Amino acid sequence: MDSQDKTKQQPENLPENAKADLDEQALFYHRYPRPGKLEIQATKPLGNQRDLALAYSPGVAAPCLAIRDEPETAADYTARGNLVAVISNGTAVLGLGNIGPLASKPVMEGKAVLFKKFAGIDVFDIEIDAPTVDEMVSTISALEPTFGGINLEDIKAPECFQVEDQLREKMNIPVFHDDQHGTAIIVAAAILNGLELAGKNIEDVKIVASGAGAAALACLNLLVILGAKRQNIWVHDIEGLVYKGRNELMDPWKEVYAQETDKRALSESIDDADVFLGLSAAGVLKPELLARMAPKPLIMALANPKPEIMPEEARAARPDAMICTGRSDFPNQVNNVLCFPYIFRGALDCGATTINEEMKMAAVRAIAALAREEVSEVAAKAYTGETPTFGPDYLIPSPFDPRLILRIAPAVAKAAADSGVARRPITDYDHYLDTLNRFVFRSGFVMKPIFAAAKTAAKKRVIFSEGEDERVLRAAQVLLEDGIGEPILIGRPQIIETRLKRYGLRIRPGTDFELVNPEDDPRYREYVEDYFSLVGRAGINPEAAKTIVRTNTTVIGALAVKRGEADALICGVEGRFDRHLRDVRQIIGKRPGVRDFSALSLLISQRGAIFFTDTFVTDDPDATELAEMTVLAAQEIRRFGIEPKAALLSHSNFGSRPSASASKMREALRLIRDIAPTLEVDGEMQGGSALSESLRRRAMPDSALKGEANLLVFPNLDAANISLGIMRTMMDALHVGPILLGAALPVHVLSTSVTSRGVVNMAALAVVEASQPTVGSGF
């Protein structure tokens, strides 16, 4: 990316010590537990000699000959149809400039991860030592037999224009420079919607641009295709206005927008502008210039980390302005991830030979139209207040809206077919949408709505019982840095001060977070009285109550939440789960209408997200308890924007074994259907049937459960906890939880194996629960 193109997400204006800490964390993240962010996995079994004979010699000859005779079958017999190359020569990396191909590799690996996570596309990142246009074209074009598409990345202007143009001429697969076209597509969608709200036509508006690099010129080119008039577009770079006769820093791509005028500066051309497009540098657009723009101006201030004008400054100068930035902490974030994974998804799925203007336009219109739709349940989870609707603060969809892939990929594939560049046109769009829907569930981004909702909520206070633990201290710093919540730590001041310095953490008690000293707190007597009033008839005498309140940090934390001095409690990082749960039971208590607590666990892996219950609380639940925990789990799963699909598990498969355990699961199913008739649930069934629709249909063709189950309900604690541990290890999955269900107030008892990342996840969930409480259990 060139110096004018800084729309990618970067760390915002952090203090020097905060930036150093972030750098250290980033280095650790990239190095451990193994270097890099990618690996290659086999997709076919290689368990015996027969498998080897099919995978390599002699069996591999058959697909080789089939492809020789009919090249299009490469998409059937190899991974090429789902394989993209992310290619860079490292000449314009993420605002870091010309750092070279090797140093650009972490960025390209990051782009590869986004492709995989958001659209299921496999990527090889390829960093090439090719500084000239000819070298790049020669190297990249020779890779065509390997890939289904090429994503060019971080190549400086004007070479990036030449490279893309020449490769599109030479290659018969999609070539897409995301720095240009990804930004342009999102910008165009936002501008279309902004102009609609302003009651303006694109053919009539005046557009003033600051920045004339790859992204800016691509944006303007796409706007011209949409109907903007070249004579109404005024482009500025570091030399000032692009005008007829100018020789400094000119090239053929800029020359297209040269104006015949004696004006030279932004301050001279801004009058009556309807759209400001900024892809340049911080502070370029002064508030006094905004006053001279047309009514209801659209401000696209996309420089990062600090935009051309801060949104609050723009609103103060022009309350009628609509504002987009490249930052995630303001509405209307222009983020390339809104489109590039899904454009390639659609292009690959129809075998497109290129990504043409018709396909880009289809993406623009799909994104613009999606913002006008009712916000999806997943997207709505990002907001704790009023759900956003189409308007000045919601011109483009949220980046994690799962409908993006469902709207953009089919639109792109259809445009490819209509324009004659699809070699394998999609014939059954209902089936295609069903395939994409299944991917959405498996994409593994289930925590994104939780974190987004936590960040946008009114700040909630999360109290941590084990405030001296390193994992909690590190999590507290993340909560503060990311704006997730306000941590309150319970611990001895001297111990916490010493450990913060030892671990190199910059947060300080009393300044960044509240500290509760269990050995000397002014509320001690009040806490003792409150505690004794709750447990005085449960075998605790007044003297014991004094000792417990002084020494048991979970009791202190629970009392703080009960008294309204904190909004949520996180405990269990140290000590036995059952002892923490005992204190929670005595002080926080159960939610009205709930019979008992239960625990839900989430595993996130490459396979997707899957929930387990009850993994920590009830040894041998009866049918009524199973029904309750299933309904409570379903309520919690919906917080993630996921529709629960529950399977009641057993060694028996739909009555195949007449055991007491199987009968219990059948009775639980009957109760659930009475209590929650809309919940998609079935059982009793074996584990294989829960995760494989084909296996389930063999045993029960008319099962009410469709597709894969995402909530596994086990007959007892042994089965649930053992299965959780085995699957977590075998799938190398991230464990979120245990999530305590049924508590009257937000509280979670973690396990001693939790990582600092796991503490952060649960704290974010607790913040959301405090902001969006659930009442009752459905019973």
JSON list of N, CA and C in Angstrom, two decimals, residues 394-453:
[
{"chain": "A", "resi": 394, "resn": "TYR", "atom": "N", "xyz": [-25.17, 4.28, 10.45]},
{"chain": "A", "resi": 394, "resn": "TYR", "atom": "CA", "xyz": [-25.18, 2.88, 10.01]},
{"chain": "A", "resi": 394, "resn": "TYR", "atom": "C", "xyz": [-25.35, 2.86, 8.49]},
{"chain": "A", "resi": 395, "resn": "LEU", "atom": "N", "xyz": [-24.30, 3.30, 7.79]},
{"chain": "A", "resi": 395, "resn": "LEU", "atom": "CA", "xyz": [-24.31, 3.34, 6.33]},
{"chain": "A", "resi": 395, "resn": "LEU", "atom": "C", "xyz": [-23.83, 2.03, 5.72]},
{"chain": "A", "resi": 396, "resn": "ILE", "atom": "N", "xyz": [-23.01, 1.30, 6.46]},
{"chain": "A", "resi": 396, "resn": "ILE", "atom": "CA", "xyz": [-22.46, 0.03, 5.98]},
{"chain": "A", "resi": 396, "resn": "ILE", "atom": "C", "xyz": [-22.58, -1.00, 7.10]},
{"chain": "A", "resi": 397, "resn": "PRO", "atom": "N", "xyz": [-22.67, -2.28, 6.75]},
{"chain": "A", "resi": 397, "resn": "PRO", "atom": "CA", "xyz": [-22.89, -3.31, 7.77]},
{"chain": "A", "resi": 397, "resn": "PRO", "atom": "C", "xyz": [-21.69, -3.48, 8.70]},
{"chain": "A", "resi": 398, "resn": "SER", "atom": "N", "xyz": [-21.91, -4.16, 9.80]},
{"chain": "A", "resi": 398, "resn": "SER", "atom": "CA", "xyz": [-20.83, -4.52, 10.71]},
{"chain": "A", "resi": 398, "resn": "SER", "atom": "C", "xyz": [-19.96, -5.59, 10.07]},
{"chain": "A", "resi": 399, "resn": "PRO", "atom": "N", "xyz": [-18.63, -5.56, 10.27]},
{"chain": "A", "resi": 399, "resn": "PRO", "atom": "CA", "xyz": [-17.75, -6.54, 9.63]},
{"chain": "A", "resi": 399, "resn": "PRO", "atom": "C", "xyz": [-18.05, -7.98, 10.00]},
{"chain": "A", "resi": 400, "resn": "PHE", "atom": "N", "xyz": [-18.69, -8.22, 11.17]},
{"chain": "A", "resi": 400, "resn": "PHE", "atom": "CA", "xyz": [-18.95, -9.61, 11.58]},
{"chain": "A", "resi": 400, "resn": "PHE", "atom": "C", "xyz": [-20.38, -10.05, 11.30]},
{"chain": "A", "resi": 401, "resn": "ASP", "atom": "N", "xyz": [-21.11, -9.26, 10.52]},
{"chain": "A", "resi": 401, "resn": "ASP", "atom": "CA", "xyz": [-22.47, -9.67, 10.15]},
{"chain": "A", "resi": 401, "resn": "ASP", "atom": "C", "xyz": [-22.38, -10.91, 9.26]},
{"chain": "A", "resi": 402, "resn": "PRO", "atom": "N", "xyz": [-22.94, -12.05, 9.70]},
{"chain": "A", "resi": 402, "resn": "PRO", "atom": "CA", "xyz": [-22.80, -13.29, 8.93]},
{"chain": "A", "resi": 402, "resn": "PRO", "atom": "C", "xyz": [-23.49, -13.24, 7.58]},
{"chain": "A", "resi": 403, "resn": "ARG", "atom": "N", "xyz": [-24.37, -12.27, 7.38]},
{"chain": "A", "resi": 403, "resn": "ARG", "atom": "CA", "xyz": [-25.07, -12.19, 6.10]},
{"chain": "A", "resi": 403, "resn": "ARG", "atom": "C", "xyz": [-24.18, -11.67, 4.98]},
{"chain": "A", "resi": 404, "resn": "LEU", "atom": "N", "xyz": [-23.00, -11.13, 5.32]},
{"chain": "A", "resi": 404, "resn": "LEU", "atom": "CA", "xyz": [-22.11, -10.59, 4.28]},
{"chain": "A", "resi": 404, "resn": "LEU", "atom": "C", "xyz": [-21.78, -11.67, 3.25]},
{"chain": "A", "resi": 405, "resn": "ILE", "atom": "N", "xyz": [-21.37, -12.83, 3.72]},
{"chain": "A", "resi": 405, "resn": "ILE", "atom": "CA", "xyz": [-21.03, -13.89, 2.78]},
{"chain": "A", "resi": 405, "resn": "ILE", "atom": "C", "xyz": [-22.27, -14.38, 2.02]},
{"chain": "A", "resi": 406, "resn": "LEU", "atom": "N", "xyz": [-23.42, -14.34, 2.69]},
{"chain": "A", "resi": 406, "resn": "LEU", "atom": "CA", "xyz": [-24.66, -14.82, 2.06]},
{"chain": "A", "resi": 406, "resn": "LEU", "atom": "C", "xyz": [-25.16, -13.86, 0.98]},
{"chain": "A", "resi": 407, "resn": "ARG", "atom": "N", "xyz": [-24.80, -12.59, 1.08]},
{"chain": "A", "resi": 407, "resn": "ARG", "atom": "CA", "xyz": [-25.24, -11.60, 0.10]},
{"chain": "A", "resi": 407, "resn": "ARG", "atom": "C", "xyz": [-24.19, -11.37, -1.00]},
{"chain": "A", "resi": 408, "resn": "ILE", "atom": "N", "xyz": [-22.93, -11.23, -0.59]},
{"chain": "A", "resi": 408, "resn": "ILE", "atom": "CA", "xyz": [-21.90, -10.82, -1.55]},
{"chain": "A", "resi": 408, "resn": "ILE", "atom": "C", "xyz": [-21.49, -11.97, -2.46]},
{"chain": "A", "resi": 409, "resn": "ALA", "atom": "N", "xyz": [-21.18, -13.13, -1.88]},
{"chain": "A", "resi": 409, "resn": "ALA", "atom": "CA", "xyz": [-20.68, -14.24, -2.71]},
{"chain": "A", "resi": 409, "resn": "ALA", "atom": "C", "xyz": [-21.67, -14.63, -3.82]},
{"chain": "A", "resi": 410, "resn": "PRO", "atom": "N", "xyz": [-22.96, -14.83, -3.52]},
{"chain": "A", "resi": 410, "resn": "PRO", "atom": "CA", "xyz": [-23.89, -15.16, -4.61]},
{"chain": "A", "resi": 410, "resn": "PRO", "atom": "C", "xyz": [-24.03, -14.03, -5.63]},
{"chain": "A", "resi": 411, "resn": "ALA", "atom": "N", "xyz": [-24.03, -12.77, -5.16]},
{"chain": "A", "resi": 411, "resn": "ALA", "atom": "CA", "xyz": [-24.14, -11.64, -6.08]},
{"chain": "A", "resi": 411, "resn": "ALA", "atom": "C", "xyz": [-22.96, -11.59, -7.03]},
{"chain": "A", "resi": 412, "resn": "VAL", "atom": "N", "xyz": [-21.77, -11.83, -6.51]},
{"chain": "A", "resi": 412, "resn": "VAL", "atom": "CA", "xyz": [-20.56, -11.83, -7.33]},
{"chain": "A", "resi": 412, "resn": "VAL", "atom": "C", "xyz": [-20.59, -12.99, -8.32]},
{"chain": "A", "resi": 413, "resn": "ALA", "atom": "N", "xyz": [-20.98, -14.17, -7.85]},
{"chain": "A", "resi": 413, "resn": "ALA", "atom": "CA", "xyz": [-21.04, -15.34, -8.73]},
{"chain": "A", "resi": 413, "resn": "ALA", "atom": "C", "xyz": [-22.06, -15.13, -9.85]},
{"chain": "A", "resi": 414, "resn": "LYS", "atom": "N", "xyz": [-23.19, -14.54, -9.51]},
{"chain": "A", "resi": 414, "resn": "LYS", "atom": "CA", "xyz": [-24.22, -14.29, -10.53]},
{"chain": "A", "resi": 414, "resn": "LYS", "atom": "C", "xyz": [-23.74, -13.25, -11.54]},
{"chain": "A", "resi": 415, "resn": "ALA", "atom": "N", "xyz": [-23.06, -12.20, -11.06]},
{"chain": "A", "resi": 415, "resn": "ALA", "atom": "CA", "xyz": [-22.53, -11.19, -11.98]},
{"chain": "A", "resi": 415, "resn": "ALA", "atom": "C", "xyz": [-21.48, -11.78, -12.90]},
{"chain": "A", "resi": 416, "resn": "ALA", "atom": "N", "xyz": [-20.69, -12.70, -12.37]},
{"chain": "A", "resi": 416, "resn": "ALA", "atom": "CA", "xyz": [-19.68, -13.36, -13.20]},
{"chain": "A", "resi": 416, "resn": "ALA", "atom": "C", "xyz": [-20.36, -14.17, -14.30]},
{"chain": "A", "resi": 417, "resn": "ALA", "atom": "N", "xyz": [-21.41, -14.89, -13.94]},
{"chain": "A", "resi": 417, "resn": "ALA", "atom": "CA", "xyz": [-22.13, -15.68, -14.95]},
{"chain": "A", "resi": 417, "resn": "ALA", "atom": "C", "xyz": [-22.80, -14.78, -15.98]},
{"chain": "A", "resi": 418, "resn": "ASP", "atom": "N", "xyz": [-23.45, -13.72, -15.51]},
{"chain": "A", "resi": 418, "resn": "ASP", "atom": "CA", "xyz": [-24.16, -12.82, -16.43]},
{"chain": "A", "resi": 418, "resn": "ASP", "atom": "C", "xyz": [-23.22, -12.10, -17.38]},
{"chain": "A", "resi": 419, "resn": "SER", "atom": "N", "xyz": [-21.99, -11.85, -16.91]},
{"chain": "A", "resi": 419, "resn": "SER", "atom": "CA", "xyz": [-21.02, -11.14, -17.76]},
{"chain": "A", "resi": 419, "resn": "SER", "atom": "C", "xyz": [-20.13, -12.08, -18.55]},
{"chain": "A", "resi": 420, "resn": "GLY", "atom": "N", "xyz": [-20.37, -13.39, -18.43]},
{"chain": "A", "resi": 420, "resn": "GLY", "atom": "CA", "xyz": [-19.69, -14.37, -19.28]},
{"chain": "A", "resi": 420, "resn": "GLY", "atom": "C", "xyz": [-18.31, -14.77, -18.85]},
{"chain": "A", "resi": 421, "resn": "VAL", "atom": "N", "xyz": [-17.95, -14.56, -17.56]},
{"chain": "A", "resi": 421, "resn": "VAL", "atom": "CA", "xyz": [-16.60, -14.94, -17.13]},
{"chain": "A", "resi": 421, "resn": "VAL", "atom": "C", "xyz": [-16.61, -16.12, -16.17]},
{"chain": "A", "resi": 422, "resn": "ALA", "atom": "N", "xyz": [-17.78, -16.75, -15.95]},
{"chain": "A", "resi": 422, "resn": "ALA", "atom": "CA", "xyz": [-17.87, -17.90, -15.05]},
{"chain": "A", "resi": 422, "resn": "ALA", "atom": "C", "xyz": [-17.73, -19.19, -15.85]},
{"chain": "A", "resi": 423, "resn": "ARG", "atom": "N", "xyz": [-16.70, -19.96, -15.57]},
{"chain": "A", "resi": 423, "resn": "ARG", "atom": "CA", "xyz": [-16.51, -21.24, -16.27]},
{"chain": "A", "resi": 423, "resn": "ARG", "atom": "C", "xyz": [-17.39, -22.33, -15.70]},
{"chain": "A", "resi": 424, "resn": "ARG", "atom": "N", "xyz": [-17.78, -22.19, -14.42]},
{"chain": "A", "resi": 424, "resn": "ARG", "atom": "CA", "xyz": [-18.65, -23.18, -13.78]},
{"chain": "A", "resi": 424, "resn": "ARG", "atom": "C", "xyz": [-19.81, -22.43, -13.13]},
{"chain": "A", "resi": 425, "resn": "PRO", "atom": "N", "xyz": [-20.72, -21.88, -13.90]},
{"chain": "A", "resi": 425, "resn": "PRO", "atom": "CA", "xyz": [-21.82, -21.08, -13.32]},
{"chain": "A", "resi": 425, "resn": "PRO", "atom": "C", "xyz": [-22.62, -21.89, -12.31]},
{"chain": "A", "resi": 426, "resn": "ILE", "atom": "N", "xyz": [-23.02, -21.22, -11.25]},
{"chain": "A", "resi": 426, "resn": "ILE", "atom": "CA", "xyz": [-23.84, -21.86, -10.23]},
{"chain": "A", "resi": 426, "resn": "ILE", "atom": "C", "xyz": [-25.26, -22.00, -10.76]},
{"chain": "A", "resi": 427, "resn": "THR", "atom": "N", "xyz": [-25.79, -23.19, -10.68]},
{"chain": "A", "resi": 427, "resn": "THR", "atom": "CA", "xyz": [-27.12, -23.45, -11.23]},
{"chain": "A", "resi": 427, "resn": "THR", "atom": "C", "xyz": [-28.20, -23.54, -10.15]},
{"chain": "A", "resi": 428, "resn": "ASP", "atom": "N", "xyz": [-27.81, -23.92, -8.95]},
{"chain": "A", "resi": 428, "resn": "ASP", "atom": "CA", "xyz": [-28.78, -24.07, -7.86]},
{"chain": "A", "resi": 428, "resn": "ASP", "atom": "C", "xyz": [-28.38, -23.13, -6.73]},
{"chain": "A", "resi": 429, "resn": "TYR", "atom": "N", "xyz": [-28.95, -21.92, -6.73]},
{"chain": "A", "resi": 429, "resn": "TYR", "atom": "CA", "xyz": [-28.55, -20.93, -5.74]},
{"chain": "A", "resi": 429, "resn": "TYR", "atom": "C", "xyz": [-29.11, -21.26, -4.36]},
{"chain": "A", "resi": 430, "resn": "ASP", "atom": "N", "xyz": [-30.19, -21.98, -4.27]},
{"chain": "A", "resi": 430, "resn": "ASP", "atom": "CA", "xyz": [-30.70, -22.39, -2.96]},
{"chain": "A", "resi": 430, "resn": "ASP", "atom": "C", "xyz": [-29.70, -23.32, -2.29]},
{"chain": "A", "resi": 431, "resn": "HIS", "atom": "N", "xyz": [-29.18, -24.27, -3.05]},
{"chain": "A", "resi": 431, "resn": "HIS", "atom": "CA", "xyz": [-28.18, -25.19, -2.51]},
{"chain": "A", "resi": 431, "resn": "HIS", "atom": "C", "xyz": [-26.90, -24.43, -2.14]},
{"chain": "A", "resi": 432, "resn": "TYR", "atom": "N", "xyz": [-26.52, -23.48, -3.00]},
{"chain": "A", "resi": 432, "resn": "TYR", "atom": "CA", "xyz": [-25.32, -22.69, -2.74]},
{"chain": "A", "resi": 432, "resn": "TYR", "atom": "C", "xyz": [-25.46, -21.89, -1.44]},
{"chain": "A", "resi": 433, "resn": "LEU", "atom": "N", "xyz": [-26.61, -21.27, -1.25]},
{"chain": "A", "resi": 433, "resn": "LEU", "atom": "CA", "xyz": [-26.84, -20.52, -0.02]},
{"chain": "A", "resi": 433, "resn": "LEU", "atom": "C", "xyz": [-26.82, -21.43, 1.20]},
{"chain": "A", "resi": 434, "resn": "ASP", "atom": "N", "xyz": [-27.34, -22.64, 1.06]},
{"chain": "A", "resi": 434, "resn": "ASP", "atom": "CA", "xyz": [-27.31, -23.58, 2.15]},
{"chain": "A", "resi": 434, "resn": "ASP", "atom": "C", "xyz": [-25.87, -23.94, 2.52]},
{"chain": "A", "resi": 435, "resn": "THR", "atom": "N", "xyz": [-25.02, -24.09, 1.50]},
{"chain": "A", "resi": 435, "resn": "THR", "atom": "CA", "xyz": [-23.60, -24.38, 1.74]},
{"chain": "A", "resi": 435, "resn": "THR", "atom": "C", "xyz": [-22.93, -23.22, 2.47]},
{"chain": "A", "resi": 436, "resn": "LEU", "atom": "N", "xyz": [-23.22, -22.00, 2.05]},
{"chain": "A", "resi": 436, "resn": "LEU", "atom": "CA", "xyz": [-22.65, -20.83, 2.71]},
{"chain": "A", "resi": 436, "resn": "LEU", "atom": "C", "xyz": [-23.15, -20.71, 4.13]},
{"chain": "A", "resi": 437, "resn": "ASN", "atom": "N", "xyz": [-24.42, -21.01, 4.35]},
{"chain": "A", "resi": 437, "resn": "ASN", "atom": "CA", "xyz": [-24.98, -20.95, 5.69]},
{"chain": "A", "resi": 437, "resn": "ASN", "atom": "C", "xyz": [-24.27, -21.90, 6.64]},
{"chain": "A", "resi": 438, "resn": "ARG", "atom": "N", "xyz": [-23.96, -23.09, 6.14]},
{"chain": "A", "resi": 438, "resn": "ARG", "atom": "CA", "xyz": [-23.26, -24.06, 6.97]},
{"chain": "A", "resi": 438, "resn": "ARG", "atom": "C", "xyz": [-21.87, -23.55, 7.32]},
{"chain": "A", "resi": 439, "resn": "PHE", "atom": "N", "xyz": [-21.23, -22.86, 6.38]},
{"chain": "A", "resi": 439, "resn": "PHE", "atom": "CA", "xyz": [-19.90, -22.31, 6.67]},
{"chain": "A", "resi": 439, "resn": "PHE", "atom": "C", "xyz": [-19.98, -21.24, 7.76]},
{"chain": "A", "resi": 440, "resn": "VAL", "atom": "N", "xyz": [-21.00, -20.40, 7.70]},
{"chain": "A", "resi": 440, "resn": "VAL", "atom": "CA", "xyz": [-21.15, -19.33, 8.69]},
{"chain": "A", "resi": 440, "resn": "VAL", "atom": "C", "xyz": [-21.12, -19.92, 10.09]},
{"chain": "A", "resi": 441, "resn": "PHE", "atom": "N", "xyz": [-21.83, -21.01, 10.29]},
{"chain": "A", "resi": 441, "resn": "PHE", "atom": "CA", "xyz": [-21.85, -21.64, 11.60]},
{"chain": "A", "resi": 441, "resn": "PHE", "atom": "C", "xyz": [-20.48, -22.15, 12.01]},
{"chain": "A", "resi": 442, "resn": "ARG", "atom": "N", "xyz": [-19.71, -22.66, 11.03]},
{"chain": "A", "resi": 442, "resn": "ARG", "atom": "CA", "xyz": [-18.44, -23.30, 11.34]},
{"chain": "A", "resi": 442, "resn": "ARG", "atom": "C", "xyz": [-17.27, -22.33, 11.36]},
{"chain": "A", "resi": 443, "resn": "SER", "atom": "N", "xyz": [-17.49, -21.04, 11.07]},
{"chain": "A", "resi": 443, "resn": "SER", "atom": "CA", "xyz": [-16.38, -20.12, 10.88]},
{"chain": "A", "resi": 443, "resn": "SER", "atom": "C", "xyz": [-15.59, -19.84, 12.15]},
{"chain": "A", "resi": 444, "resn": "GLY", "atom": "N", "xyz": [-16.19, -20.07, 13.33]},
{"chain": "A", "resi": 444, "resn": "GLY", "atom": "CA", "xyz": [-15.43, -19.96, 14.56]},
{"chain": "A", "resi": 444, "resn": "GLY", "atom": "C", "xyz": [-15.29, -18.55, 15.11]},
{"chain": "A", "resi": 445, "resn": "PHE", "atom": "N", "xyz": [-15.97, -17.57, 14.54]},
{"chain": "A", "resi": 445, "resn": "PHE", "atom": "CA", "xyz": [-15.85, -16.20, 15.03]},
{"chain": "A", "resi": 445, "resn": "PHE", "atom": "C", "xyz": [-16.93, -15.89, 16.06]},
{"chain": "A", "resi": 446, "resn": "VAL", "atom": "N", "xyz": [-17.23, -16.86, 16.89]},
{"chain": "A", "resi": 446, "resn": "VAL", "atom": "CA", "xyz": [-18.37, -16.71, 17.79]},
{"chain": "A", "resi": 446, "resn": "VAL", "atom": "C", "xyz": [-18.15, -15.67, 18.88]},
{"chain": "A", "resi": 447, "resn": "MET", "atom": "N", "xyz": [-16.90, -15.35, 19.22]},
{"chain": "A", "resi": 447, "resn": "MET", "atom": "CA", "xyz": [-16.66, -14.38, 20.28]},
{"chain": "A", "resi": 447, "resn": "MET", "atom": "C", "xyz": [-16.75, -12.94, 19.79]},
{"chain": "A", "resi": 448, "resn": "LYS", "atom": "N", "xyz": [-16.75, -12.71, 18.49]},
{"chain": "A", "resi": 448, "resn": "LYS", "atom": "CA", "xyz": [-16.74, -11.33, 17.99]},
{"chain": "A", "resi": 448, "resn": "LYS", "atom": "C", "xyz": [-17.96, -10.53, 18.44]},
{"chain": "A", "resi": 449, "resn": "PRO", "atom": "N", "xyz": [-19.18, -11.07, 18.35]},
{"chain": "A", "resi": 449, "resn": "PRO", "atom": "CA", "xyz": [-20.31, -10.29, 18.83]},
{"chain": "A", "resi": 449, "resn": "PRO", "atom": "C", "xyz": [-20.25, -10.00, 20.32]},
{"chain": "A", "resi": 450, "resn": "ILE", "atom": "N", "xyz": [-19.69, -10.94, 21.09]},
{"chain": "A", "resi": 450, "resn": "ILE", "atom": "CA", "xyz": [-19.58, -10.74, 22.53]},
{"chain": "A", "resi": 450, "resn": "ILE", "atom": "C", "xyz": [-18.65, -9.56, 22.82]},
{"chain": "A", "resi": 451, "resn": "PHE", "atom": "N", "xyz": [-17.49, -9.53, 22.18]},
{"chain": "A", "resi": 451, "resn": "PHE", "atom": "CA", "xyz": [-16.54, -8.46, 22.43]},
{"chain": "A", "resi": 451, "resn": "PHE", "atom": "C", "xyz": [-17.07, -7.12, 21.92]},
{"chain": "A", "resi": 452, "resn": "ALA", "atom": "N", "xyz": [-17.72, -7.15, 20.78]},
{"chain": "A", "resi": 452, "resn": "ALA", "atom": "CA", "xyz": [-18.28, -5.91, 20.25]},
{"chain": "A", "resi": 452, "resn": "ALA", "atom": "C", "xyz": [-19.35, -5.36, 21.17]},
{"chain": "A", "resi": 453, "resn": "ALA", "atom": "N", "xyz": [-20.19, -6.24, 21.70]},
{"chain": "A", "resi": 453, "resn": "ALA", "atom": "CA", "xyz": [-21.24, -5.80, 22.62]},
{"chain": "A", "resi": 453, "resn": "ALA", "atom": "C", "xyz": [-20.64, -5.27, 23.92]}
]
